[in-house]
Each structure stands twice: as C-alpha cells, then as structure tokens.
Short mmCIF file of C-alpha atoms in Angstrom, two decimals:
data_model
loop_
_atom_site.label_atom_id
_atom_site.label_comp_id
_atom_site.label_asym_id
_atom_site.label_seq_id
_atom_site.Cartn_x
_atom_site.Cartn_y
_atom_site.Cartn_z
CA MET D 1 47.92 98.63 95.48
CA LEU D 2 46.60 99.94 92.23
CA GLN D 3 50.07 99.88 90.92
CA ARG D 4 50.51 96.34 92.06
CA ILE D 5 46.90 95.48 90.25
CA LEU D 6 48.39 96.99 86.92
CA SER D 7 51.82 95.48 87.32
CA THR D 8 50.63 92.10 87.54
CA PRO D 9 50.49 90.42 84.12
CA ALA D 10 47.21 88.73 83.07
CA ALA D 11 47.54 85.24 82.34
CA ALA D 12 46.37 84.12 79.37
CA PRO D 13 44.84 80.23 79.07
CA GLN D 14 46.68 77.93 76.62
CA PRO D 15 44.60 77.07 73.54
CA GLY D 16 43.29 73.30 74.74
CA SER D 17 43.86 74.10 78.41
CA THR D 18 41.67 74.20 81.58
CA LEU D 19 42.11 75.98 84.38
CA SER D 20 42.81 74.54 87.57
CA ALA D 21 42.02 77.17 90.08
CA PRO D 22 39.54 80.63 90.11
CA ALA D 23 41.79 83.67 89.33
CA PRO D 24 42.48 85.61 92.33
CA ARG D 25 39.68 88.20 93.48
CA TRP D 26 41.04 92.18 94.55
CA HIS D 27 39.79 93.78 97.34
CA TYR D 28 40.93 96.70 98.34
CA LEU D 29 38.16 98.40 100.19
CA PRO D 30 39.56 100.23 103.24
CA ARG D 31 37.69 101.35 106.07
CA LEU D 32 36.80 104.57 105.44
CA TYR D 33 33.90 105.18 107.81
CA ALA D 34 34.10 104.49 112.12
CA VAL D 35 30.32 104.30 112.50
CA PRO D 36 27.36 102.55 110.34
CA LEU D 37 25.48 104.27 107.36
CA LEU D 38 22.48 105.37 109.23
CA GLY D 39 18.81 106.35 107.56
CA ARG D 40 20.06 105.73 103.80
CA GLU D 41 19.14 101.85 103.81
CA ALA D 42 16.37 102.84 100.74
CA ASP D 43 19.37 104.37 98.83
CA VAL D 44 21.74 101.82 99.37
CA GLN D 45 19.06 99.04 98.69
CA ALA D 46 18.23 101.04 95.34
CA LEU D 47 22.00 101.20 94.47
CA GLN D 48 22.82 97.85 95.32
CA ASP D 49 19.63 96.46 92.96
CA ARG D 50 20.97 98.60 90.10
CA LEU D 51 24.21 97.28 90.35
CA LEU D 52 23.49 94.03 90.43
CA ASP D 53 21.35 94.13 87.29
CA PRO D 54 22.53 92.25 84.68
CA THR D 55 21.63 95.11 81.85
CA ALA D 56 23.26 97.54 83.90
CA ARG D 57 26.86 97.96 82.28
CA LEU D 58 27.27 101.36 84.06
CA VAL D 59 26.35 102.72 87.19
CA THR D 60 26.92 106.33 88.13
CA ILE D 61 26.21 108.31 91.43
CA THR D 62 26.09 112.06 90.40
CA GLY D 63 24.68 115.15 92.98
CA PRO D 64 26.02 118.11 95.07
CA ALA D 65 28.79 118.14 96.93
CA GLY D 66 28.21 116.94 100.61
CA LEU D 67 25.41 114.63 100.02
CA GLY D 68 26.66 111.31 101.00
CA LYS D 69 27.40 110.25 97.60
CA SER D 70 30.47 108.18 98.30
CA ARG D 71 29.66 107.10 101.69
CA VAL D 72 26.48 105.43 100.07
CA ALA D 73 28.53 104.05 97.27
CA HIS D 74 31.20 102.86 100.02
CA ALA D 75 28.38 100.93 101.85
CA VAL D 76 26.78 99.00 98.56
CA VAL D 77 30.72 97.98 97.71
CA GLU D 78 30.99 96.61 101.15
CA ARG D 79 27.69 94.31 100.66
CA VAL D 80 28.43 93.49 96.93
CA GLN D 81 32.14 92.65 96.60
CA ASP D 82 32.02 88.97 96.74
CA ARG D 83 29.49 88.82 93.76
CA PHE D 84 31.90 90.27 91.14
CA ALA D 85 34.70 87.82 89.86
CA SER D 86 37.42 90.57 89.83
CA GLY D 87 36.48 91.69 93.44
CA ALA D 88 36.32 95.08 94.31
CA VAL D 89 38.67 98.07 94.25
CA ALA D 90 38.79 101.77 95.72
CA VAL D 91 40.08 104.16 93.30
CA SER D 92 40.49 107.97 94.77
CA CYS D 93 39.31 110.12 91.98
CA THR D 94 40.22 113.10 93.74
CA GLY D 95 42.10 115.73 91.78
CA LEU D 96 41.43 114.37 88.42
#
C-alpha cells in the first residue's frame, strides 16, 4: 500500500483551472486488535484532542516498551481518520 501511495504522481492543478472532485483519501489502517481498548479512554481522548488541535504540528507518543502506545495511537486514528483531507496511513517503524 505504501509503495502504491508513493508511486502515485500528484496531479498539479493548471493555472486558472478548478478542481471538480476532491482528492482521494488514503486509508490504510489494518485491523490489528481483535478486542476493544479497555480502560484507556482518558488517554485516547487526550491524544485525540491534541492531535486535532490546529496549533499542534507534531504529536509524539513516548514511553517504555509494553505500555500500549501503539494501541492507544491506533484507537485514536480509528476515531479521527476521516477528519483529515489526506486520510490516514499506518506505517510500521519496526526495525528502523
């Protein structure tokens, strides 16, 4: 999916033209978790609020391994992915 996104050329509008249709949204958020997230509503809401804050240009989640950072982030993206014009894409950083 990432290769498809990266290989799709961006169409630049011609001067004086108008776009007749919105750009396609990319959604690639695999279903990684079979059970709902329990007991982390406050964390999910706080992260969602920060992510949707127009003054926040970058949101970083840090902490020791095994605390559920990825799980909380995934839950937030499931909630807000339709609010972003370009959609949402999950990218694994494992091994980087």
